[in-house]
Amino acid sequence: KKVFKVLGETSKKWKKIAPGSSVTHSYVVVPSTVDKYNSLPAKVTYKLESKEKHTRTMLSTNHPILSILTPAQYEKLHDNHYDEWAIFVLLAFLPLGFPYITYMYANNQIASLYERVKAMKLE
């Protein structure tokens, strides 16, 4: 079973590349399954002069492991997660908000009682 569908040619040759100029070559690789893939570096073989017998070979930089995701997996990873944040805020309010409300209620009761006692003493 083919893991990838390749659009375009994977190999390209140029007879000569002028000094100071550049050439590019690209093709599209479409995965057929959801998985993680390790892509290999590109291999470039060249001669400094066309009459030279020996070729030189270089490799491009390595790419990191590519994760191919379904649209649902991609959305899950890149979603803003508003519903999870709302639940978090609600749950965080329980251990932080209720003690604060209880403290403020008790503080107001004490302040009210203090004012009544103070008012009684002045009479």
Tab-separated table of C-alpha atoms in Angstrom:
chain	number	residue	atom	x	y	z
A	1	LYS	CA	0.000	0.000	0.000
A	2	LYS	CA	1.340	3.431	-0.921
A	3	VAL	CA	1.763	5.751	2.028
A	4	PHE	CA	2.186	8.891	-0.104
A	5	LYS	CA	0.890	10.244	-3.374
A	6	VAL	CA	3.563	12.290	-5.157
A	7	LEU	CA	2.529	15.126	-7.468
A	8	GLY	CA	5.370	16.192	-9.735
A	9	GLU	CA	8.793	14.780	-10.453
A	10	THR	CA	11.013	13.860	-7.521
A	11	SER	CA	14.210	14.142	-9.553
A	12	LYS	CA	15.483	17.032	-11.682
A	13	LYS	CA	18.664	17.619	-13.725
A	14	TRP	CA	20.198	20.804	-15.108
A	15	LYS	CA	23.023	20.766	-17.638
A	16	LYS	CA	24.554	23.949	-16.258
A	17	ILE	CA	23.806	26.510	-13.570
A	18	ALA	CA	25.457	29.890	-14.094
A	19	PRO	CA	27.540	31.332	-11.239
A	20	GLY	CA	25.468	33.560	-8.953
A	21	SER	CA	22.164	32.207	-10.248
A	22	SER	CA	19.798	29.844	-8.522
A	23	VAL	CA	17.362	27.150	-9.533
A	24	THR	CA	14.557	25.519	-7.620
A	25	HIS	CA	12.762	22.236	-7.798
A	26	SER	CA	9.660	21.261	-5.900
A	27	TYR	CA	6.992	18.600	-5.796
A	28	VAL	CA	4.022	17.864	-3.557
A	29	VAL	CA	3.781	14.855	-1.266
A	30	VAL	CA	0.249	13.982	-0.106
A	31	PRO	CA	-0.049	11.465	2.753
A	32	SER	CA	-2.709	8.778	2.434
A	33	THR	CA	-2.837	7.818	6.119
A	34	VAL	CA	-2.825	9.608	9.468
A	35	ASP	CA	0.483	8.943	11.205
A	36	LYS	CA	3.879	10.391	12.091
A	37	TYR	CA	6.509	10.405	9.361
A	38	ASN	CA	10.224	10.929	9.406
A	39	SER	CA	11.227	12.746	6.227
A	40	LEU	CA	14.698	12.201	4.878
A	41	PRO	CA	16.913	15.056	3.675
A	42	ALA	CA	17.169	15.866	-0.018
A	43	LYS	CA	20.253	14.554	-1.828
A	44	VAL	CA	22.035	16.860	-4.276
A	45	THR	CA	24.697	15.485	-6.617
A	46	TYR	CA	26.778	17.853	-8.738
A	47	LYS	CA	30.045	18.412	-10.614
A	48	LEU	CA	32.015	21.648	-10.464
A	49	GLU	CA	32.710	21.404	-14.188
A	50	SER	CA	30.842	19.359	-16.778
A	51	LYS	CA	34.007	17.501	-17.813
A	52	GLU	CA	34.890	16.502	-14.257
A	53	LYS	CA	34.793	12.732	-13.633
A	54	HIS	CA	33.921	12.762	-9.938
A	55	THR	CA	30.590	13.923	-8.624
A	56	ARG	CA	30.016	15.534	-5.251
A	57	THR	CA	27.021	14.750	-3.107
A	58	MET	CA	25.443	16.838	-0.363
A	59	LEU	CA	22.379	16.410	1.819
A	60	SER	CA	19.916	19.114	2.809
A	61	THR	CA	19.016	19.789	6.417
A	62	ASN	CA	16.937	17.239	8.294
A	63	HIS	CA	13.275	17.940	8.855
A	64	PRO	CA	11.541	17.196	12.145
A	65	ILE	CA	9.105	14.322	12.404
A	66	LEU	CA	5.892	15.313	10.643
A	67	SER	CA	2.552	14.562	12.278
A	68	ILE	CA	-0.266	14.057	9.799
A	69	LEU	CA	-3.586	14.857	11.495
A	70	THR	CA	-7.222	14.463	10.624
A	71	PRO	CA	-9.198	17.722	10.400
A	72	ALA	CA	-10.835	16.912	13.765
A	73	GLN	CA	-7.447	16.367	15.445
A	74	TYR	CA	-6.123	19.616	13.954
A	75	GLU	CA	-9.151	21.575	15.188
A	76	LYS	CA	-8.795	20.070	18.655
A	77	LEU	CA	-5.132	21.130	18.850
A	78	HIS	CA	-5.702	24.654	17.494
A	79	ASP	CA	-9.104	25.432	19.056
A	80	ASN	CA	-9.418	28.326	21.522
A	81	HIS	CA	-10.982	25.967	24.085
A	82	TYR	CA	-13.460	28.578	25.384
A	83	ASP	CA	-15.702	25.956	26.952
A	84	GLU	CA	-12.792	24.413	28.889
A	85	TRP	CA	-11.717	27.867	30.108
A	86	ALA	CA	-15.282	28.648	31.260
A	87	ILE	CA	-15.395	25.410	33.274
A	88	PHE	CA	-11.950	26.181	34.721
A	89	VAL	CA	-13.023	29.664	35.831
A	90	LEU	CA	-16.181	28.276	37.429
A	91	LEU	CA	-14.258	25.563	39.253
A	92	ALA	CA	-11.573	28.038	40.343
A	93	PHE	CA	-14.287	30.301	41.772
A	94	LEU	CA	-15.468	27.587	44.164
A	95	PRO	CA	-12.349	27.354	46.364
A	96	LEU	CA	-11.468	31.045	45.979
A	97	GLY	CA	-14.788	32.861	45.673
A	98	PHE	CA	-16.826	31.268	48.445
A	99	PRO	CA	-14.247	31.902	51.193
A	100	TYR	CA	-13.929	35.506	50.002
A	101	ILE	CA	-17.709	36.013	50.032
A	102	THR	CA	-17.939	34.420	53.490
A	103	TYR	CA	-15.140	36.654	54.785
A	104	MET	CA	-16.754	39.809	53.367
A	105	TYR	CA	-20.159	38.855	54.831
A	106	ALA	CA	-18.633	38.200	58.280
A	107	ASN	CA	-16.603	41.414	58.069
A	108	ASN	CA	-19.738	43.430	57.267
A	109	GLN	CA	-21.605	41.773	60.153
A	110	ILE	CA	-18.794	42.633	62.575
A	111	ALA	CA	-18.648	46.223	61.310
A	112	SER	CA	-22.433	46.529	61.677
A	113	LEU	CA	-22.331	45.092	65.214
A	114	TYR	CA	-19.477	47.447	66.132
A	115	GLU	CA	-21.493	50.453	64.913
A	116	ARG	CA	-24.524	49.363	66.988
A	117	VAL	CA	-22.431	48.852	70.121
A	118	LYS	CA	-20.751	52.218	69.564
A	119	ALA	CA	-24.148	53.890	69.103
A	120	MET	CA	-25.429	52.272	72.382
A	121	LYS	CA	-22.450	53.550	74.352
A	122	LEU	CA	-23.012	57.088	73.135
A	123	GLU	CA	-26.615	57.093	74.379
